[in-house]
Coordinates of C-alpha atoms and ligand atoms in Angstrom, one line a residue:
Chain A
X1 CA 0.0 0.0 0.0
X2 CA 3.0 2.2 1.0
X3 CA 4.5 1.5 -2.3
X4 CA 1.7 2.4 -4.5
X5 CA 0.9 5.8 -2.6
X6 CA 4.6 6.6 -2.8
X7 CA 4.4 5.7 -6.7
X8 CA 1.1 7.8 -7.1
X9 CA 2.6 10.8 -5.3
X10 CA 5.7 10.8 -7.5
X11 CA 3.7 10.4 -10.8
X12 CA 1.2 12.9 -10.0
X13 CA 3.9 15.6 -9.1
X14 CA 5.7 14.7 -12.4
X15 CA 2.6 15.2 -14.4
X16 CA 1.6 18.5 -12.6
X17 CA 5.0 20.0 -13.0
X18 CA 5.4 19.1 -16.5
X19 CA 1.7 19.9 -17.7
X20 CA 1.9 23.3 -16.1
X21 CA 5.4 23.9 -17.7
X22 CA 4.2 22.9 -21.1
X23 CA 1.0 25.0 -20.7
X24 CA 3.1 27.9 -20.0
X25 CA 5.5 27.3 -22.7
X26 CA 2.6 26.8 -25.1
X27 CA 1.1 30.4 -24.1
X28 CA 4.5 32.0 -24.8
X29 CA 5.9 29.7 -27.7
X30 CA 2.8 29.7 -29.9
X31 CA 2.4 33.6 -30.1
X32 CA 6.2 33.8 -30.5
X33 CA 6.1 31.2 -33.5
X34 CA 3.3 33.1 -35.1
X35 CA 5.1 36.5 -34.6
X36 CA 8.3 35.0 -36.1
X37 CA 6.4 33.6 -39.1
X38 CA 4.1 36.3 -39.9
X39 CA 5.7 39.5 -38.4
X40 CA 8.3 41.7 -40.1
X41 CA 10.6 43.4 -37.8
X42 CA 14.3 44.1 -37.3
X43 CA 16.2 41.3 -35.5
X44 CA 13.6 38.7 -36.7
X45 CA 16.1 36.4 -38.3
X46 CA 18.5 36.7 -35.3
X47 CA 15.5 35.6 -33.1
X48 CA 14.7 32.6 -35.4
X49 CA 18.4 31.4 -35.0
X50 CA 18.3 32.0 -31.3
X51 CA 15.0 30.2 -30.6
X52 CA 16.3 27.2 -32.8
X53 CA 19.6 27.1 -31.0
X54 CA 17.7 27.1 -27.5
X55 CA 15.8 24.0 -28.7
X56 CA 19.1 22.0 -27.9
X57 CA 19.6 23.6 -24.5
X58 CA 21.2 21.0 -22.1
X59 CA 18.8 20.8 -19.1
X60 CA 21.6 20.6 -16.6
X61 CA 22.7 24.0 -17.9
X62 CA 19.3 25.5 -17.5
X63 CA 19.2 23.9 -14.0
X64 CA 22.5 25.4 -13.2
X65 CA 21.6 28.7 -14.5
X66 CA 18.3 28.9 -12.7
X67 CA 20.1 27.6 -9.5
X68 CA 22.3 30.5 -9.6
X69 CA 19.4 32.9 -10.0
X70 CA 17.3 31.4 -7.1
X71 CA 20.0 30.4 -4.6
X72 CA 19.8 32.2 -1.3
X73 CA 22.7 34.6 -2.4
X74 CA 21.3 34.9 -6.1
X75 CA 19.6 37.8 -7.5
X76 CA 16.1 36.1 -7.1
X77 CA 17.1 34.3 -3.7
X78 CA 14.5 36.5 -1.9
X79 CA 11.7 34.6 -3.6
X80 CA 12.7 31.4 -1.8
X81 CA 11.9 29.3 -4.8
X82 CA 14.9 26.9 -4.8
X83 CA 13.8 23.3 -4.2
X84 CA 10.1 24.0 -5.0
X85 CA 7.9 22.6 -7.6
X86 CA 7.5 26.2 -8.9
X87 CA 11.3 26.2 -9.5
X88 CA 10.9 22.9 -11.4
X89 CA 8.1 24.4 -13.6
X90 CA 10.2 27.4 -14.4
X91 CA 13.0 25.3 -15.5
X92 CA 10.8 23.1 -17.7
X93 CA 9.1 26.0 -19.3
X94 CA 12.5 27.4 -20.2
X95 CA 13.3 24.0 -21.8
X96 CA 10.1 23.5 -23.6
X97 CA 9.2 27.1 -24.8
X98 CA 12.1 27.0 -27.7
X99 CA 10.6 23.7 -28.8
X100 CA 7.0 24.8 -29.1
X101 CA 8.1 28.2 -30.6
X102 CA 10.4 26.6 -33.2
X103 CA 7.7 24.1 -34.1
X104 CA 5.0 26.7 -34.1
X105 CA 7.2 28.9 -36.2
X106 CA 7.7 26.0 -38.9
X107 CA 3.8 25.5 -38.9
X108 CA 2.7 29.1 -39.2
X109 CA 5.3 29.8 -42.0
X110 CA 4.0 26.6 -44.1
X111 CA 0.4 27.9 -43.7
X112 CA 1.2 31.4 -44.2
X113 CA 2.9 30.5 -47.7
X114 CA -0.1 28.5 -48.6
X115 CA -2.8 31.0 -47.5
X116 CA -1.2 34.3 -47.9
X117 CA -2.5 35.3 -51.4
X118 CA -5.9 33.9 -50.8
X119 CA -6.2 35.8 -47.6
X120 CA -4.8 39.1 -49.2
X121 CA -7.2 38.7 -52.0
X122 CA -10.0 38.6 -49.5
X123 CA -8.5 41.8 -47.8
X124 CA -8.0 40.0 -44.7
X125 CA -6.7 42.3 -41.9
X126 CA -3.6 41.3 -40.2
X127 CA -5.5 40.3 -37.1
X128 CA -8.0 38.2 -39.3
X129 CA -5.0 36.6 -41.1
X130 CA -3.5 35.5 -37.6
X131 CA -6.7 34.0 -36.4
X132 CA -7.3 32.2 -39.6
X133 CA -3.8 30.7 -39.4
X134 CA -4.2 29.8 -35.7
X135 CA -7.4 28.0 -36.3
X136 CA -5.9 26.2 -39.4
X137 CA -2.8 25.2 -37.2
X138 CA -4.7 23.7 -34.4
X139 CA -4.1 20.0 -34.9
X140 CA -0.3 20.7 -35.9
X141 CA 0.1 22.7 -32.8
X142 CA -1.1 20.0 -30.6
X143 CA 1.8 17.8 -31.9
X144 CA 4.3 20.6 -31.1
X145 CA 2.8 20.7 -27.6
X146 CA 2.9 17.0 -27.2
X147 CA 6.5 16.9 -28.2
X148 CA 7.3 19.6 -25.6
X149 CA 5.5 17.3 -23.1
X150 CA 7.6 14.4 -24.0
X151 CA 10.6 16.5 -23.5
X152 CA 9.4 18.0 -20.1
X153 CA 8.4 14.6 -18.7
X154 CA 11.8 12.7 -19.5
X155 CA 14.1 15.6 -18.6
X156 CA 16.0 15.3 -15.4
X157 CA 19.0 17.5 -15.3
X158 CA 17.1 20.7 -14.6
X159 CA 14.6 19.4 -12.1
X160 CA 17.3 17.6 -10.1
X161 CA 19.2 20.8 -9.6
X162 CA 16.5 23.2 -9.0
X163 CA 14.1 20.7 -7.3
X164 CA 16.6 18.9 -5.2
X165 CA 14.7 15.5 -5.3
X166 CA 13.2 16.1 -2.0
X167 CA 11.0 13.2 -0.8
X168 CA 7.2 14.2 -0.6
X169 CA 8.1 17.7 -2.0
X170 CA 10.0 17.9 -5.3
X171 CA 10.5 14.2 -6.2
X172 CA 9.5 13.4 -9.8
X173 CA 9.7 10.2 -11.9
X174 CA 13.1 10.8 -13.5
X175 CA 14.8 12.0 -10.2
X176 CA 13.2 9.2 -8.3
X177 CA 14.3 6.6 -10.8
X178 CA 18.0 7.8 -10.5
X179 CA 18.0 7.8 -6.8
X180 CA 16.3 4.5 -6.3
X181 CA 18.4 2.8 -8.7
X182 CA 21.6 4.0 -7.0
X183 CA 20.1 2.8 -3.7
X184 CA 19.4 -0.6 -5.2
X185 CA 15.6 -0.3 -4.7
X186 CA 15.0 -1.7 -8.2
X187 CA 11.2 -2.4 -7.6
X188 CA 10.2 1.4 -7.3
X189 CA 12.8 2.2 -10.0
X190 CA 11.5 -0.1 -12.5
X191 CA 7.9 0.4 -11.7
X192 CA 8.5 4.3 -12.4
X193 CA 10.6 3.6 -15.4
X194 CA 7.7 1.4 -16.9
X195 CA 5.2 4.3 -16.2
X196 CA 7.5 6.8 -17.9
X197 CA 7.9 4.5 -20.9
X198 CA 4.2 4.0 -21.2
X199 CA 3.5 7.7 -21.0
X200 CA 6.2 8.3 -23.5
X201 CA 4.7 5.6 -25.8
X202 CA 1.1 7.1 -25.4
X203 CA 2.3 10.5 -26.3
X204 CA 4.2 9.2 -29.2
X205 CA 1.2 7.2 -30.3
X206 CA -0.9 10.4 -30.2
X207 CA 1.6 12.2 -32.3
X208 CA 1.4 9.6 -34.7
X209 CA -2.2 9.6 -35.2
X210 CA -2.3 13.4 -35.4
X211 CA 0.3 13.3 -38.0
X212 CA -1.5 10.8 -40.1
X213 CA -4.8 12.8 -39.9
X214 CA -2.9 15.9 -40.8
X215 CA -1.4 14.3 -43.7
X216 CA -4.8 13.0 -44.9
X217 CA -6.4 16.4 -44.6
X218 CA -3.4 18.1 -46.3
X219 CA -3.8 15.5 -49.4
X220 CA -7.4 15.1 -49.5
Chain B
X1 CA -11.0 62.7 -55.5
X2 CA -14.0 60.2 -56.0
X3 CA -16.3 61.0 -58.5
X4 CA -20.0 61.6 -57.4
X5 CA -21.1 59.2 -60.0
X6 CA -21.0 55.8 -58.3
X7 CA -23.2 53.9 -60.8
X8 CA -21.6 52.0 -63.5
X9 CA -21.8 54.2 -66.6
X10 CA -23.7 53.1 -69.5
X11 CA -21.5 51.9 -72.4
X12 CA -22.1 55.2 -74.2
X13 CA -21.0 57.3 -71.4
X14 CA -17.8 55.3 -71.0
X15 CA -16.8 56.2 -74.5
X16 CA -15.9 59.6 -73.1
X17 CA -12.3 60.0 -73.0
X18 CA -10.7 59.6 -69.5
X19 CA -13.8 58.5 -67.6
X20 CA -14.3 55.3 -69.4
X21 CA -12.1 52.8 -67.5
X22 CA -12.6 50.5 -64.6
X23 CA -8.9 49.4 -64.7
X24 CA -6.4 50.9 -66.8
X25 CA -3.1 48.9 -67.0
X26 CA -0.1 51.0 -68.6
X27 CA 3.0 49.6 -69.5
X28 CA 3.2 46.9 -67.1
X29 CA 6.6 45.0 -66.5
X30 CA 7.5 42.1 -64.4
X31 CA 10.7 40.3 -64.3
X32 CA 12.2 37.4 -62.5
X33 CA 15.6 35.7 -62.7
X34 CA 16.7 37.8 -65.7
X35 CA 13.7 36.8 -67.6
X36 CA 10.9 39.4 -68.6
X37 CA 7.6 37.6 -67.7
X38 CA 5.5 40.5 -68.6
X39 CA 6.5 43.5 -71.0
X40 CA 4.9 46.7 -71.6
X41 CA 1.4 45.3 -71.0
X42 CA -1.2 48.1 -71.5
X43 CA -5.0 47.8 -71.9
X44 CA -8.0 49.1 -70.3
X45 CA -11.2 47.4 -69.0
X46 CA -14.3 49.5 -69.4
X47 CA -16.6 50.6 -66.6
X48 CA -19.6 48.8 -68.4
X49 CA -20.2 45.4 -67.1
X50 CA -19.0 42.7 -69.2
X51 CA -17.0 39.5 -69.7
X52 CA -13.2 39.9 -70.9
X53 CA -11.6 36.6 -71.7
X54 CA -7.9 36.5 -71.4
X55 CA -6.5 33.9 -73.8
X56 CA -2.8 32.9 -74.5
X57 CA -0.5 29.7 -74.4
X58 CA 0.9 28.1 -71.3
X59 CA 3.3 30.2 -69.6
X60 CA 2.2 33.4 -71.4
X61 CA 1.8 35.1 -68.1
X62 CA -2.0 34.9 -67.7
X63 CA -1.9 33.9 -64.1
X64 CA 0.8 36.5 -63.3
X65 CA -1.3 39.3 -65.0
X66 CA -4.2 38.4 -62.7
X67 CA -2.1 38.4 -59.6
X68 CA -0.7 41.8 -60.4
X69 CA -4.3 43.3 -61.1
X70 CA -5.4 41.6 -57.8
X71 CA -2.7 43.4 -55.9
X72 CA -1.1 40.2 -54.7
X73 CA 2.4 41.1 -56.3
X74 CA 3.9 44.2 -57.2
X75 CA 5.0 45.1 -60.9
X76 CA 8.5 46.1 -61.5
X77 CA 7.4 48.8 -63.8
X78 CA 4.4 50.4 -65.1
X79 CA 1.0 51.1 -63.3
X80 CA -2.4 49.7 -62.6
X81 CA -5.0 52.4 -62.1
X82 CA -8.5 51.7 -60.8
X83 CA -11.4 54.3 -61.6
X84 CA -11.7 56.7 -58.8
X85 CA -15.0 55.5 -57.6
X86 CA -13.8 51.8 -57.7
X87 CA -15.1 50.2 -54.4
X88 CA -15.4 46.8 -52.8
X89 CA -13.4 43.7 -53.0
X90 CA -12.0 42.1 -55.9
X91 CA -13.2 38.5 -56.2
X92 CA -10.4 36.1 -57.1
X93 CA -10.5 32.3 -58.2
X94 CA -6.9 30.9 -58.2
X95 CA -5.9 28.4 -61.0
X96 CA -5.2 25.7 -58.0
X97 CA -8.2 26.3 -55.5
X98 CA -6.8 27.3 -52.0
X99 CA -9.3 26.1 -49.5
X100 CA -9.2 25.9 -45.6
X101 CA -8.9 22.6 -43.9
X102 CA -12.7 22.9 -42.9
X103 CA -16.1 22.1 -44.3
X104 CA -17.6 23.8 -47.3
X105 CA -19.9 26.0 -45.1
X106 CA -17.1 26.9 -42.8
X107 CA -15.0 28.0 -45.7
X108 CA -17.9 30.3 -46.7
X109 CA -18.6 31.6 -43.3
X110 CA -15.0 32.4 -42.9
X111 CA -15.0 34.6 -46.1
X112 CA -18.3 36.1 -44.9
X113 CA -16.7 36.9 -41.7
X114 CA -13.5 38.4 -43.4
X115 CA -15.6 40.5 -45.4
X116 CA -17.3 41.8 -42.3
X117 CA -20.8 40.9 -43.4
X118 CA -23.1 41.6 -40.4
X119 CA -23.6 38.0 -38.6
X120 CA -27.5 38.2 -39.1
X121 CA -27.1 38.4 -42.9
X122 CA -24.4 35.4 -43.0
X123 CA -26.9 32.6 -43.0
X124 CA -29.2 34.0 -45.8
X125 CA -26.0 34.8 -48.1
X126 CA -24.5 31.5 -47.3
X127 CA -27.8 29.5 -48.5
X128 CA -27.9 31.7 -51.8
X129 CA -24.1 30.9 -52.4
X130 CA -24.5 27.3 -51.8
X131 CA -27.2 27.1 -54.4
X132 CA -25.5 29.1 -56.8
X133 CA -22.5 27.0 -56.8
X134 CA -24.8 23.8 -56.5
X135 CA -22.9 22.8 -53.3
X136 CA -25.9 22.4 -51.0
X137 CA -25.5 18.6 -51.0
X138 CA -22.1 18.7 -49.5
X139 CA -22.1 21.7 -47.3
X140 CA -20.9 19.7 -44.4
X141 CA -18.0 17.9 -46.3
X142 CA -14.4 18.7 -45.9
X143 CA -13.7 21.1 -48.4
X144 CA -10.4 19.4 -49.3
X145 CA -12.2 16.0 -50.0
X146 CA -14.4 17.6 -52.5
X147 CA -13.9 16.7 -56.2
X148 CA -11.8 19.1 -58.3
X149 CA -14.8 20.5 -60.1
X150 CA -16.7 21.0 -56.7
X151 CA -13.4 22.7 -55.1
X152 CA -13.6 25.0 -58.1
X153 CA -17.3 26.0 -57.6
X154 CA -16.6 26.6 -53.7
X155 CA -13.8 28.8 -54.7
X156 CA -16.2 30.6 -57.2
X157 CA -18.7 31.1 -54.5
X158 CA -16.2 32.5 -52.1
X159 CA -14.9 35.0 -54.6
X160 CA -18.7 36.3 -54.8
X161 CA -18.7 37.1 -51.3
X162 CA -19.0 41.0 -50.9
X163 CA -20.5 41.4 -54.3
X164 CA -17.3 42.3 -56.1
X165 CA -17.4 44.7 -59.0
X166 CA -14.5 43.0 -60.4
X167 CA -13.9 39.3 -60.8
X168 CA -10.4 37.8 -61.8
X169 CA -11.1 34.1 -62.7
X170 CA -8.2 31.9 -63.4
X171 CA -9.3 28.8 -65.5
X172 CA -12.2 28.3 -63.2
X173 CA -13.9 25.7 -65.3
X174 CA -10.7 23.8 -66.0
X175 CA -12.0 20.7 -64.1
X176 CA -15.8 21.0 -64.5
X177 CA -18.1 18.8 -66.4
X178 CA -20.2 20.1 -69.2
X179 CA -23.3 20.6 -67.1
X180 CA -21.3 22.4 -64.3
X181 CA -19.4 24.5 -67.0
X182 CA -22.9 25.5 -68.4
X183 CA -24.2 26.3 -65.0
X184 CA -20.9 28.2 -64.2
X185 CA -21.1 30.2 -67.5
X186 CA -24.7 31.1 -66.6
X187 CA -23.7 32.2 -63.1
X188 CA -20.9 34.4 -64.7
X189 CA -23.2 35.9 -67.1
X190 CA -25.7 36.7 -64.3
X191 CA -22.9 38.3 -62.1
X192 CA -22.0 40.4 -65.2
X193 CA -25.5 41.3 -65.8
X194 CA -25.7 42.7 -62.3
X195 CA -23.0 44.9 -63.0
X196 CA -19.6 43.3 -62.5
X197 CA -16.7 43.2 -64.9
X198 CA -15.2 39.8 -65.3
X199 CA -11.8 38.9 -66.5
X200 CA -11.5 35.2 -67.1
X201 CA -8.8 33.1 -68.3
X202 CA -9.5 29.9 -70.2
X203 CA -8.0 27.6 -72.7
X204 CA -11.4 26.4 -74.0
X205 CA -12.0 28.4 -77.1
X206 CA -15.6 27.2 -77.2
X207 CA -16.2 28.8 -73.9
X208 CA -14.5 31.9 -74.9
X209 CA -16.7 32.2 -78.0
X210 CA -20.0 31.6 -75.7
X211 CA -19.4 34.1 -73.1
X212 CA -16.7 36.7 -74.1
X213 CA -17.7 40.3 -74.9
X214 CA -14.1 41.1 -75.7
X215 CA -10.9 39.1 -76.0
X216 CA -7.3 39.8 -74.7
X217 CA -4.6 37.9 -76.2
X218 CA -1.3 37.4 -74.4
X219 CA 1.7 35.9 -75.7
X220 CA 5.2 35.6 -74.2
X221 CA 4.3 38.3 -71.7
X222 CA 3.1 40.6 -74.2
X223 CA -0.5 41.8 -75.4
X224 CA -0.9 40.8 -78.9
X225 CA -4.4 42.1 -79.1
X226 CA -7.5 43.4 -77.4
X227 CA -10.6 43.0 -79.6
X228 CA -14.4 42.6 -79.4
X229 CA -15.2 38.8 -79.3
X230 CA -17.0 38.9 -82.6
X231 CA -14.1 40.4 -84.5
X232 CA -11.7 38.1 -82.6
X233 CA -13.5 34.8 -83.5
X234 CA -14.1 36.0 -87.1
X235 CA -10.5 36.7 -87.7
X236 CA -7.9 37.5 -85.1
X237 CA -5.9 40.7 -85.9
X238 CA -2.6 39.2 -84.7
X239 CA -0.8 36.1 -86.3
X240 CA -0.2 34.7 -82.8
X241 CA -3.7 34.5 -81.8
X242 CA -4.7 33.1 -85.2
X243 CA -2.1 30.3 -84.8
X244 CA -3.1 29.8 -81.3
X245 CA -6.8 29.3 -82.4
X246 CA -5.7 26.8 -84.9
X247 CA -3.6 25.0 -82.6
X248 CA -0.2 25.8 -84.4
X249 CA 1.2 28.4 -82.0
X250 CA 4.6 27.3 -80.8
X251 CA 5.8 28.4 -77.4
Ligands
ATP301 N1 7.6 33.9 -59.1 C1 8.2 33.6 -60.1 N2 9.5 33.5 -60.5 C2 10.0 33.1 -61.6 N3 9.2 32.8 -62.7 C3 7.8 32.9 -62.7 C4 7.2 33.3 -61.3 N4 6.0 33.4 -61.6 C5 5.6 33.0 -62.8 N5 6.8 32.7 -63.4 C6 7.0 32.2 -64.8 O1 6.2 33.1 -65.5 C7 5.8 32.6 -66.7 C8 4.2 32.8 -66.7 O2 3.6 32.1 -65.7 P1 1.9 32.1 -65.5 O3 1.6 31.1 -64.5 O4 1.4 33.6 -65.7 O5 1.4 31.4 -66.9 P2 0.0 31.2 -67.5 O6 -0.1 32.1 -68.8 O7 -1.0 31.5 -66.5 O8 0.1 29.6 -68.0 P3 -0.9 28.6 -67.8 O9 -1.8 28.5 -69.1 O10 -0.1 27.3 -68.0 O11 -1.6 28.7 -66.5 C9 6.0 31.1 -66.6 O12 7.1 30.7 -67.5 C10 6.4 31.0 -65.2 O13 7.4 29.9 -65.1
MG302 MG1 -2.0 30.0 -65.4

């Protein structure tokens, strides 16, 4: 019984942290991607390069950077966020935002190329254009969000550093697996590993079905 | 300054110098990659309603000319002027229909919303457009799953939103069956009869003969002639147009 409640607690916190982080990343990343695809402003190309480069951010480095900011002597130490789920959410948001922004940029750029002339022929305003593209992009955007969720759930470096893997407080699936394995508690480690694997499979399955649906819609 | 006269002028009035055109295209040039795709293209479309058919072989620059007039691309030289009282949208049907990944109905409602048609009027206009384009039976189908002809009819219905005074139609009947073509031509005539100017690209000479009031012939980016349909089909003024009609024009 204790085993299961422990398992449940860890899985629940993992999902909570990653889902909130992905939601925040989507709120920032999708408009950013749309802006990069449709907007014309100085520094746009540089921003695109930056966002794409940030996609490959090593999680440990993000964790370290955030640690320096949030540690008691750091500039944001006063917020006392270190070793809290909030810090973990911030870390994963930083990791996932560039992924969602970059995917969204690609999605919006393709749709914009396809619909630009049609919308201009209809004399659509900038705002109407953006709303139309968001509406057309909705399925593709879900795939971007799922890809971000996959990354957030499986990431360990950042949550380990800023969360601290504290039992009943900041222990998530990945950090728990690392710890329990090193302690030799393979039952918990393997159970968590299987759950993580199943989640990752489920996400990929969903991605696969969405993609094939999208493809059918595009070629129909 | 807009002229006070907002009604389409009668053909006779439009003969008056300077006041007669709806669109005046002057010395239009468009070049890409060192190639001159349109060169010194000049012509006028009168303010009187009617159907102008744009003929010319593949690659002549017909689609390009339509996109220039529609304001979708900018010319490298020359001007396109509209009559001072030109109002409202320009209806366009592209050679390849571009439809949203939504139902037929949603595609039309989207166009009505973009044109800022008041919400309460939309249902009525939607029903009328569906009938005119003969799409009522597939209103709920995904637009991209329609047959080629149905997609072109949807594109046409969408182009009619907002009652444009100018319609630019790029091979709108290329994949329509004979019955749908006849219905389409009747629709185009009706719209022209209600006061619109129509510029229509086609490769179907029988169709051109049936519906054209005047014919523009484009070859290698140049206008070879702009003549009333009756004259054109009796004997084209240019050798190129003559060869095109006989099927012996080499591009
Ligand atoms: N953006 C572009 N860059 C380079 N070449 C272009 C561009 N757009 C059109 N062209 C060229 O301009 C020429 C005219 O193209 P256009 O599509 O207007 O032909 P068309 O008269 O409509 O022919 P069709 O009857 O086959 O539809 C073609 O040779 C095409 O390759
Ligand atoms: Mg063409």
